[in-house]
mmCIF file of C-alpha atoms and ligand atoms in Angstrom:
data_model
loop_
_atom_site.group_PDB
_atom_site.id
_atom_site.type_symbol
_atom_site.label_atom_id
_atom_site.label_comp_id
_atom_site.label_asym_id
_atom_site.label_seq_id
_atom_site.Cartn_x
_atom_site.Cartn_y
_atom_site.Cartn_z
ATOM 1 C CA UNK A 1 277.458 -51.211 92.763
ATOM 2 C CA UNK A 2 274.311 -51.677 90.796
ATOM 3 C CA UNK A 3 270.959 -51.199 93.214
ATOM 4 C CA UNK A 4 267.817 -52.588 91.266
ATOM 5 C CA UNK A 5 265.047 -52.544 93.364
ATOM 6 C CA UNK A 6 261.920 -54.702 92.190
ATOM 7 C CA UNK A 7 258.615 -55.131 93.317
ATOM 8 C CA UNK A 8 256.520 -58.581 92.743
ATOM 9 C CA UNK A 9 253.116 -58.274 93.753
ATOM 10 C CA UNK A 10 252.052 -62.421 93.804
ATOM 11 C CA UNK A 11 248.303 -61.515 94.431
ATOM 12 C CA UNK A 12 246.636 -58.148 93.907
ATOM 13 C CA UNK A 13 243.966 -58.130 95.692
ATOM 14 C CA UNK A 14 241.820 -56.214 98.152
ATOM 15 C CA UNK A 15 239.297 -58.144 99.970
ATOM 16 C CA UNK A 16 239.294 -61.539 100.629
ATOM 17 C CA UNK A 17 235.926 -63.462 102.506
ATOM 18 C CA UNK A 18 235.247 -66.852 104.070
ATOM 19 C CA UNK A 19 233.089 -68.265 107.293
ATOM 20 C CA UNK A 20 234.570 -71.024 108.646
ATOM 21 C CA UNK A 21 232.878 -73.671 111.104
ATOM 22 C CA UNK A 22 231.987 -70.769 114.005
ATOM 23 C CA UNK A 23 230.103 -68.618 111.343
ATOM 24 C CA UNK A 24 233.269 -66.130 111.745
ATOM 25 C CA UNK A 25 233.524 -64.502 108.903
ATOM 26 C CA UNK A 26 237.184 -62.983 108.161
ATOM 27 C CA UNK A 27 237.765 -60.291 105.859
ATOM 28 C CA UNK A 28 241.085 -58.870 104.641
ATOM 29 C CA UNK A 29 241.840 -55.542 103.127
ATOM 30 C CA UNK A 30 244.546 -53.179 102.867
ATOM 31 C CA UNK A 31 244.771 -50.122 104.567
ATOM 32 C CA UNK A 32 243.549 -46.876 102.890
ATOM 33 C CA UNK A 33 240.893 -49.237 101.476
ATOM 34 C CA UNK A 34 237.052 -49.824 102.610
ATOM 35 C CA UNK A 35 235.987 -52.791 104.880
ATOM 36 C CA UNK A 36 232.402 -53.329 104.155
ATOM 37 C CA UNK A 37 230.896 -55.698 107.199
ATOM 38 C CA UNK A 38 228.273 -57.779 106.478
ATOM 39 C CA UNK A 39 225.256 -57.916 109.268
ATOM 40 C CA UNK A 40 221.776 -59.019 107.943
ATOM 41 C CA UNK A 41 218.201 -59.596 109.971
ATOM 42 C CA UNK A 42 216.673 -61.382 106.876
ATOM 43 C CA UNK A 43 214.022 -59.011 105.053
ATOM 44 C CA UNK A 44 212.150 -57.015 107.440
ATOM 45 C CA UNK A 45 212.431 -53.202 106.611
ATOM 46 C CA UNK A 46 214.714 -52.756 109.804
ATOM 47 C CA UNK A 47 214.419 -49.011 109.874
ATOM 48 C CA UNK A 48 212.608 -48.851 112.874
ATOM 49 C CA UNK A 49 214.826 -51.482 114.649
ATOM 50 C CA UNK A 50 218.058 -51.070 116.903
ATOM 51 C CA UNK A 51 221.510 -52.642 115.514
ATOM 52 C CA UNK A 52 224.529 -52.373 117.951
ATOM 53 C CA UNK A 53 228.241 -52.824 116.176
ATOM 54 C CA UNK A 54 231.377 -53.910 118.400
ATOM 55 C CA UNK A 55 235.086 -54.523 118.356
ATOM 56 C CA UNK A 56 236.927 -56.063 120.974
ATOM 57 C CA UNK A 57 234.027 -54.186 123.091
ATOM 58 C CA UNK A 58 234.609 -50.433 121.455
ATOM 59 C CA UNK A 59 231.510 -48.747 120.103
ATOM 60 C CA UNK A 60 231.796 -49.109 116.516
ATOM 61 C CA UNK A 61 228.262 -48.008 115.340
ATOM 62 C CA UNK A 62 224.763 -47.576 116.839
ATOM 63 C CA UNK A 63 221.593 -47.205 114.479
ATOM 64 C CA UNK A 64 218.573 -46.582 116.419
ATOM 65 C CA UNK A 65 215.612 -46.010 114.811
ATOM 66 C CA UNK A 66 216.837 -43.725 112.637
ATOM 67 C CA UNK A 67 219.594 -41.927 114.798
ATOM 68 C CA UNK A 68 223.136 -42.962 114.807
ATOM 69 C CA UNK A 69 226.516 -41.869 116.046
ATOM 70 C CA UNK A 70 227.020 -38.148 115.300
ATOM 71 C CA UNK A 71 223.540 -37.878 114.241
ATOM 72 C CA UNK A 72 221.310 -37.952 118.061
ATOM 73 C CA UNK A 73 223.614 -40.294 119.237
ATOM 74 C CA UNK A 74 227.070 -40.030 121.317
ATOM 75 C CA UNK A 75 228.646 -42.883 122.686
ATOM 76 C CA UNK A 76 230.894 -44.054 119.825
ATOM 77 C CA UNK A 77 234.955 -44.956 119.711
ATOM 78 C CA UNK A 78 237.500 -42.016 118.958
ATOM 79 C CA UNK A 79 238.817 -44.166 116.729
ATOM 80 C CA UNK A 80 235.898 -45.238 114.202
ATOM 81 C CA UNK A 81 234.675 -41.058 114.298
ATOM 82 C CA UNK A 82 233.662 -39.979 111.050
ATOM 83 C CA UNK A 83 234.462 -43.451 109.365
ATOM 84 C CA UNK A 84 231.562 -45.676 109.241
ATOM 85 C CA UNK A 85 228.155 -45.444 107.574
ATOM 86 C CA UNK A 86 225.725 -47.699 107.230
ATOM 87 C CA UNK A 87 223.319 -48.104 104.328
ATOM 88 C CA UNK A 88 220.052 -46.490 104.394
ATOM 89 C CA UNK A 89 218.724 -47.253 101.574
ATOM 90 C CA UNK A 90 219.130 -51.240 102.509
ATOM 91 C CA UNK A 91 217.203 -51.218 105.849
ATOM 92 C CA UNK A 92 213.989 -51.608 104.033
ATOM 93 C CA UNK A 93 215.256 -54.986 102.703
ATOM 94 C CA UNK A 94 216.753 -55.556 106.771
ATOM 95 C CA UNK A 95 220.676 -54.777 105.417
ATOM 96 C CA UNK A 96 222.414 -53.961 108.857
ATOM 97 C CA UNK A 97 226.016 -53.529 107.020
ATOM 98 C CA UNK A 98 228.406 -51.071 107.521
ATOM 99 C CA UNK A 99 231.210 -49.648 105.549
ATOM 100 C CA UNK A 100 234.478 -48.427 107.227
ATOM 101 C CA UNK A 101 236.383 -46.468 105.114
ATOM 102 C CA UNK A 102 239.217 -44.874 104.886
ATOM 103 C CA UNK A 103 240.481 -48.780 107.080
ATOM 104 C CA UNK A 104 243.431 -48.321 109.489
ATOM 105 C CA UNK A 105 245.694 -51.077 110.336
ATOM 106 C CA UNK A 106 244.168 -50.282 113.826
ATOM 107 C CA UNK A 107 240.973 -51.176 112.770
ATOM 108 C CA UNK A 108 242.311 -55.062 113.112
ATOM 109 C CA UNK A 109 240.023 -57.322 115.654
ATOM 110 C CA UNK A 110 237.075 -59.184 115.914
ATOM 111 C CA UNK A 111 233.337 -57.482 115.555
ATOM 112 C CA UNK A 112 230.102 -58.273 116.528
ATOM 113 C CA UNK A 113 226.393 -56.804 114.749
ATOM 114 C CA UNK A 114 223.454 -57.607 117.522
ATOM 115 C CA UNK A 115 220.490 -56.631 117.070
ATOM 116 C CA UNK A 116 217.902 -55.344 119.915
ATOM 117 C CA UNK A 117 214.709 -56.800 119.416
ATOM 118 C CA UNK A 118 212.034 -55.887 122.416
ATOM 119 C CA UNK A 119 214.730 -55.959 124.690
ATOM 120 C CA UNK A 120 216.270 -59.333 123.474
ATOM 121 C CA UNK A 121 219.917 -58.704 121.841
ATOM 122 C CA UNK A 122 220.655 -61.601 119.251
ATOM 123 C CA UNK A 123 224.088 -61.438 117.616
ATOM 124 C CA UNK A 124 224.048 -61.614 113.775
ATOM 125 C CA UNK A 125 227.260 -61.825 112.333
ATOM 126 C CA UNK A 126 230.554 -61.983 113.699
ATOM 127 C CA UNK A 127 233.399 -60.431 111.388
ATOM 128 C CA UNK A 128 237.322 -60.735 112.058
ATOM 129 C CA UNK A 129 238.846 -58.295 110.354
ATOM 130 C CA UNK A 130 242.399 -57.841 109.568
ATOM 131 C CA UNK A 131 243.964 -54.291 107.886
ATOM 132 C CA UNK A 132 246.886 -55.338 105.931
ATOM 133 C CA UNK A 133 249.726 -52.779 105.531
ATOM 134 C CA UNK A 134 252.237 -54.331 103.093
ATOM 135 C CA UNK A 135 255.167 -51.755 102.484
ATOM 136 C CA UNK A 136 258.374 -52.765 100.044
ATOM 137 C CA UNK A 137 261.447 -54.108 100.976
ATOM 138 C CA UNK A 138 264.510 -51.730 100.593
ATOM 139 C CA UNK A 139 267.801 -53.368 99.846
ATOM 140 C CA UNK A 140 271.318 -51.782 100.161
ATOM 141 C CA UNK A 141 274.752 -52.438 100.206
ATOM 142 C CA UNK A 142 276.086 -51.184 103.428
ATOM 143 C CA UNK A 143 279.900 -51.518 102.720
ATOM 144 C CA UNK A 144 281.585 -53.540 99.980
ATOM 145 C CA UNK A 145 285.679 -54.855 100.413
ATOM 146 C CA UNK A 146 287.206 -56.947 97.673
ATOM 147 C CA UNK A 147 286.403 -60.273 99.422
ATOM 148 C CA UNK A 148 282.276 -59.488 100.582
ATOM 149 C CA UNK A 149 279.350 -56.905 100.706
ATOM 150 C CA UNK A 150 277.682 -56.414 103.672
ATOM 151 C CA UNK A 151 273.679 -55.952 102.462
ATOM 152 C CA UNK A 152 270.898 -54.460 104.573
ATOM 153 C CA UNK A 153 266.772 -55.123 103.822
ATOM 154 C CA UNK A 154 264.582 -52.847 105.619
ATOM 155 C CA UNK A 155 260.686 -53.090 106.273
ATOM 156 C CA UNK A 156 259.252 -50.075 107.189
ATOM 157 C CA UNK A 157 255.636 -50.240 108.881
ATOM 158 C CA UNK A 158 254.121 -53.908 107.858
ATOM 159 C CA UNK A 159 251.405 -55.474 109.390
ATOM 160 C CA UNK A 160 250.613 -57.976 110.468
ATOM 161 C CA UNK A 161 254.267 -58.523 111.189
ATOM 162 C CA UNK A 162 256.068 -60.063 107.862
ATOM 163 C CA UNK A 163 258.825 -62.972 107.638
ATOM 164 C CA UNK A 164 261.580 -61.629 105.713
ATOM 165 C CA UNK A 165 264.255 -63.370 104.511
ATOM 166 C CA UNK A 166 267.665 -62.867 101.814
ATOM 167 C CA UNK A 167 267.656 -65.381 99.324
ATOM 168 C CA UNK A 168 271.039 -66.096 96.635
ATOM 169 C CA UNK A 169 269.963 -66.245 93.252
ATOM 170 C CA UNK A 170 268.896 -69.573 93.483
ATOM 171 C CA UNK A 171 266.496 -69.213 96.077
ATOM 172 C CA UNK A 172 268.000 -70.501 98.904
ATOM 173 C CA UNK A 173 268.132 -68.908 101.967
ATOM 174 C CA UNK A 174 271.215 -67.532 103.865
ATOM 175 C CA UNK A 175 271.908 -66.793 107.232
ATOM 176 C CA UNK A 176 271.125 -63.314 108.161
ATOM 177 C CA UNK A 177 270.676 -61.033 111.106
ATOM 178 C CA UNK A 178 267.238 -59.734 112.837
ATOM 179 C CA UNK A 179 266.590 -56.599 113.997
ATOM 180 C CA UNK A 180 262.404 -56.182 114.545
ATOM 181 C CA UNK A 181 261.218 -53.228 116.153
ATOM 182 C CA UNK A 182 257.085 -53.387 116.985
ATOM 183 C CA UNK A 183 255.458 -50.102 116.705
ATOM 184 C CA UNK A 184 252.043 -50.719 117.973
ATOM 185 C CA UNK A 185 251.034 -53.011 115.597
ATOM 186 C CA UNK A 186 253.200 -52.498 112.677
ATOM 187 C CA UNK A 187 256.491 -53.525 112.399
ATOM 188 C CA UNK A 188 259.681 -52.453 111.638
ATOM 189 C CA UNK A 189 262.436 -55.069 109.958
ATOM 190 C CA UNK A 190 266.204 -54.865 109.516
ATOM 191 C CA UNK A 191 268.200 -57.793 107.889
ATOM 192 C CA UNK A 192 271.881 -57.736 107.306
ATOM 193 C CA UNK A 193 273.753 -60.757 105.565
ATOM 194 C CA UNK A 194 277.425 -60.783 104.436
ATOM 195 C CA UNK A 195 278.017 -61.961 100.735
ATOM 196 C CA UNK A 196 281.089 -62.865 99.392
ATOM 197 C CA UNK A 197 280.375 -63.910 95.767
ATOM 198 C CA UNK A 198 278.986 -61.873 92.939
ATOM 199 C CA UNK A 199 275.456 -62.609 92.024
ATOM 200 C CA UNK A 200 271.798 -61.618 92.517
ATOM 201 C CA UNK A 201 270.072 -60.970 95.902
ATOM 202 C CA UNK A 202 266.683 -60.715 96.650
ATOM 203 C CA UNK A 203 265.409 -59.759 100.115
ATOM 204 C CA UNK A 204 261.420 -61.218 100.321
ATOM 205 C CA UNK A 205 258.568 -60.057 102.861
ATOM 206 C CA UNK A 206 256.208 -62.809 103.213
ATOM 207 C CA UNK A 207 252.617 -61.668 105.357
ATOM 208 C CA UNK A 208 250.553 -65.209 104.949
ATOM 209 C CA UNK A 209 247.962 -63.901 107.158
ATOM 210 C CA UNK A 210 247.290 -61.170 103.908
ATOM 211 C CA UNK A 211 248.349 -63.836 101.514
ATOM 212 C CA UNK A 212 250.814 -61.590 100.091
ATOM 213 C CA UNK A 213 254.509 -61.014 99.275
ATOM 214 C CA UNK A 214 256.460 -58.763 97.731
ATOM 215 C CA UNK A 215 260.585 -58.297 97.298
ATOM 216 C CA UNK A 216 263.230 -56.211 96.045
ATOM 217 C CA UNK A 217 266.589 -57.364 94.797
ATOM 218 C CA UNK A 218 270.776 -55.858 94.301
ATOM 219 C CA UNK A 219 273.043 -57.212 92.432
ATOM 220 C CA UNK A 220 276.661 -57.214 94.064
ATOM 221 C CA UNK A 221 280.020 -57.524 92.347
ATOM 222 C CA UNK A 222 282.961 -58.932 94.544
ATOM 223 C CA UNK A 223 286.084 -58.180 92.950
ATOM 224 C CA UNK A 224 288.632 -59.888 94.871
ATOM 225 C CA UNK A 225 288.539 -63.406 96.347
ATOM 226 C CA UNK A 226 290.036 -66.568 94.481
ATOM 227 C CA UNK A 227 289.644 -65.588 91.120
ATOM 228 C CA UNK A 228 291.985 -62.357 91.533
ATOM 229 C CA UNK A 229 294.693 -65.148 92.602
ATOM 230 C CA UNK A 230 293.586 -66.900 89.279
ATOM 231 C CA UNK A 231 294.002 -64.001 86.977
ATOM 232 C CA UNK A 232 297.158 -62.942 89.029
ATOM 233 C CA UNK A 233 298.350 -66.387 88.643
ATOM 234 C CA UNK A 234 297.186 -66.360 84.609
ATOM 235 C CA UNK A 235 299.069 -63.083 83.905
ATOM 236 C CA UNK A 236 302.550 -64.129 85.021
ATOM 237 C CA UNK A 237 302.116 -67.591 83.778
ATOM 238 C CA UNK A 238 301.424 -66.234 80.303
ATOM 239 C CA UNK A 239 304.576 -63.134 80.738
ATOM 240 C CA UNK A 240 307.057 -66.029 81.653
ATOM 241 C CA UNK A 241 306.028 -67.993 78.453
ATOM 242 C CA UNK A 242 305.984 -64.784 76.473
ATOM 243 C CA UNK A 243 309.776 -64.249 77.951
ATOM 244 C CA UNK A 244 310.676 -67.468 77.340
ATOM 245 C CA UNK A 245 309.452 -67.381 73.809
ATOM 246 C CA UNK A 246 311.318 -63.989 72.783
ATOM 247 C CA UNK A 247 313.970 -65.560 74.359
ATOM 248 C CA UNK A 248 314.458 -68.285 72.323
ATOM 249 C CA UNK A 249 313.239 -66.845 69.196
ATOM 250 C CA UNK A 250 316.537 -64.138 70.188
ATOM 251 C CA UNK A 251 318.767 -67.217 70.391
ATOM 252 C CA UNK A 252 317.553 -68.825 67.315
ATOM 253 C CA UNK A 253 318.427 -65.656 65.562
ATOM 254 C CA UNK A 254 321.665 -65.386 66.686
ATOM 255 C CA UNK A 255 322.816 -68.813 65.694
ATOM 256 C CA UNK A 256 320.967 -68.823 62.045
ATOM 257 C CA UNK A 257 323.112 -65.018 61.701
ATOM 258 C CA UNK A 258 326.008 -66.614 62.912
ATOM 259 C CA UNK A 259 325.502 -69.946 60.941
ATOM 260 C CA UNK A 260 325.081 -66.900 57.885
ATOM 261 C CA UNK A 261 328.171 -65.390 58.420
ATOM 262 C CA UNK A 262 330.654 -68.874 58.350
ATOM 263 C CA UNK A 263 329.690 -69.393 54.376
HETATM 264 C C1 NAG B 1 224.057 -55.637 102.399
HETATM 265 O O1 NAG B 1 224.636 -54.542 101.713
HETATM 266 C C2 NAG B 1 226.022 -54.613 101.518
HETATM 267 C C3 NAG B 1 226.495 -53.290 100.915
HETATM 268 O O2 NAG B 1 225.888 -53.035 99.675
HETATM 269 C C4 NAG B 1 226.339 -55.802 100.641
HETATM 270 O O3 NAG B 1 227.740 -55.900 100.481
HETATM 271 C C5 NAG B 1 225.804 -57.044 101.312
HETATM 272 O O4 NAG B 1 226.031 -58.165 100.459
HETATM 273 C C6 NAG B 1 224.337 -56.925 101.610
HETATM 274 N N1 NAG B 1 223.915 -58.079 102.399
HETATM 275 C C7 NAG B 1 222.867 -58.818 102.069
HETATM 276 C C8 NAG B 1 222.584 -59.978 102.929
HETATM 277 O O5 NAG B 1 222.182 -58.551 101.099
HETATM 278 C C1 NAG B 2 239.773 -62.562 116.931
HETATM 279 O O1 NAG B 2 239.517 -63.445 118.002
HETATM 280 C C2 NAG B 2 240.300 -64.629 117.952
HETATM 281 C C3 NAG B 2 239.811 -65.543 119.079
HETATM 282 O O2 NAG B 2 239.737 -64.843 120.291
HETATM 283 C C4 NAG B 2 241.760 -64.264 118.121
HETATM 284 O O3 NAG B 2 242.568 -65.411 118.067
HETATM 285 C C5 NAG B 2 242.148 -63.345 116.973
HETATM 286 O O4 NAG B 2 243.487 -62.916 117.115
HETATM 287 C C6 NAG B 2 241.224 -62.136 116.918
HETATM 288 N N1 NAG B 2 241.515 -61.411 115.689
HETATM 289 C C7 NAG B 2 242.072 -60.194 115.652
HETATM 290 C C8 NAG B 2 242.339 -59.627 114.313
HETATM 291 O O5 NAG B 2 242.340 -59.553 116.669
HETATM 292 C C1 NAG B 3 263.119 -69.656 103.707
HETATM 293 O O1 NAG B 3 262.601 -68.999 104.844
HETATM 294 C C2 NAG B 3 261.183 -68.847 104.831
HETATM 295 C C3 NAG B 3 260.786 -67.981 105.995
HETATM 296 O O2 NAG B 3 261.415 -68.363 107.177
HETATM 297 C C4 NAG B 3 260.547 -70.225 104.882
HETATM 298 O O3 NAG B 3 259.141 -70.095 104.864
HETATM 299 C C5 NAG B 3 261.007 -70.992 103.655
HETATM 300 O O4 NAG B 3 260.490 -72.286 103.708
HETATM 301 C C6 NAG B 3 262.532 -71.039 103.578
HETATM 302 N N1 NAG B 3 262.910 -71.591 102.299
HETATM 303 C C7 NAG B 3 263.850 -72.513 102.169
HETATM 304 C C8 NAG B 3 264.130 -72.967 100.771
HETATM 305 O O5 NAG B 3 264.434 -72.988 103.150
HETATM 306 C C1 NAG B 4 268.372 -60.402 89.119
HETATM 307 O O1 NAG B 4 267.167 -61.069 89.427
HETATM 308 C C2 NAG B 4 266.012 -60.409 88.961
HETATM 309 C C3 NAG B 4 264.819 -61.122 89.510
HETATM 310 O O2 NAG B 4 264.930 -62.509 89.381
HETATM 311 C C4 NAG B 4 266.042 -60.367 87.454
HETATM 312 O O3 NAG B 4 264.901 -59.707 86.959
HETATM 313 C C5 NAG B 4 267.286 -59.624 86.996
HETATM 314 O O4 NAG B 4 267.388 -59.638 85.605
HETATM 315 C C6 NAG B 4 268.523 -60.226 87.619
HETATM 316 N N1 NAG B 4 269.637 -59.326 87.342
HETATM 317 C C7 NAG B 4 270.820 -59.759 86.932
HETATM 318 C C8 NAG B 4 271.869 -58.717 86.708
HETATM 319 O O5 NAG B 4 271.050 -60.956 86.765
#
């Protein structure tokens, strides 16, 4: 058994941006990357001005008037501690972004940059952002007879959750069985299909949401099947015309030495 694992990144990529009708604007990136999130009040030096960030209605960051989270402030989410800056140099020029780095896939959800303008809050960009975590398929054969292989694909820890699927050689897809275990957020997947000729598999994780794929493929030898009958049925087809043939050659001889012998 041959295992010949293969990785095909389509798109490499880290960020992806686009606003759609609501002014949304959604933002991709892997995890272990940085997520920089756009919030702008035009050009007014903002530095004495209040910006609030939000997800999903967690404190994400606070600048006001020069203090911040960890620095005169307290307030903000366990889980964005010690991972988001903004840039200071920028509020001069009224820059409100922030950078989260390194991103977890639990940074995933929809935020919201408001500013706090003489005690009127006016939202001023509205970012869903989605943490991609886009691990390789592993294939496997399980348990091999002389008629079928029994292959397994395993997903370890993808998010958002990925399709997977076994494809033959020529791309079609077969019949396989499930298994999908959802570990806050990222998923685990298990696929087992039964083969039963010789050829090239390849399992493929599909994530459109990250507009990515990747696979990994085995090849698998079945030995048995119909064509051991066929070479079974070859070898004694050619040993009885080999008999047959000494055989006769055998009698041919005798009568020629016999023929011989009369004169
Ligand atoms: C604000 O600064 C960030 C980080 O440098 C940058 O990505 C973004 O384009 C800037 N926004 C504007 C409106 O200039
Ligand atoms: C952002 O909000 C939209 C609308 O409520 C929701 O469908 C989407 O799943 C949210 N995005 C994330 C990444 O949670
Ligand atoms: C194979 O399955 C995937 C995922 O379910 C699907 O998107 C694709 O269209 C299928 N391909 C064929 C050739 O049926
Ligand atoms: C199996 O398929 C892969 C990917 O298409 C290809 O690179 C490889 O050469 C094939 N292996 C065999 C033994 O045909």
């Amino acid at each position: 058994m041959e295992l010949l694992p293969l990785c095909v990144c389509l798109l490499t990529w880290s960020e992806t941006t686009f606003a759609d009708g609501n002014d949304v604007i959604k933002k991709v990136v892997f995890e272990d990357n940085e997520a920089v999130l756009p919030c702008s009040f035009g050009s007014e030096n903002i530095e004495n001005q209040i910006f609030d960030w939000k997800k999903d209605g967690q404190d994400v960051f606070l600048y006001d008037r020069g203090r911040t989270y960890g620095n005169g402030l307290s307030g903000q989410h366990e889980q964005f501690k010690g991972r988001v800056e903004h840039f200071q140099d920028l509020l001069k020029s009224g820059n409100a972004s922030i950078v989260i780095r390194p991103t977890k896939v639990t940074d995933s959800g929809n935020y919201t940059c408001v500013s706090v303008q003489n005690g009127v809050s006016t939202t001023r960009s509205r970012i869903e952002l989605i943490v991609g975590a886009a691990p390789e398929p592993s294939v496997t054969s399980l348990q091999t007879t002389k008629d079928w292989s029994l292959l397994q694909c395993v997903v370890r820890g993808a998010s958002p959750k990925p399709e997977v699927v076994w494809q033959d050689s020529s791309g079609h897809n077969l019949t396989a069985k499930e298994q999908v275990t959802d570990r806050g957020g990222r998923y685990d997947v298990t696929l087992h299909t039964t083969v039963t000729k010789t050829g090239n598999y390849t399992c493929v994780a599909t994530q459109e949401e990250i507009n990515h794929w990747t696979a990994a493929w085995i090849h698998v030898y079945i030995s048995g099947g119909i064509f051991n009958t066929v070479t079974i049925a070859c070898v004694i087809v050619i040993g009885v015309l080999f008999l047959l043939v000494v055989v006769l050659a055998v009698i041919l001889c005798r009568r020629r030495n016999r023929q011989r012998g009369r004169y």
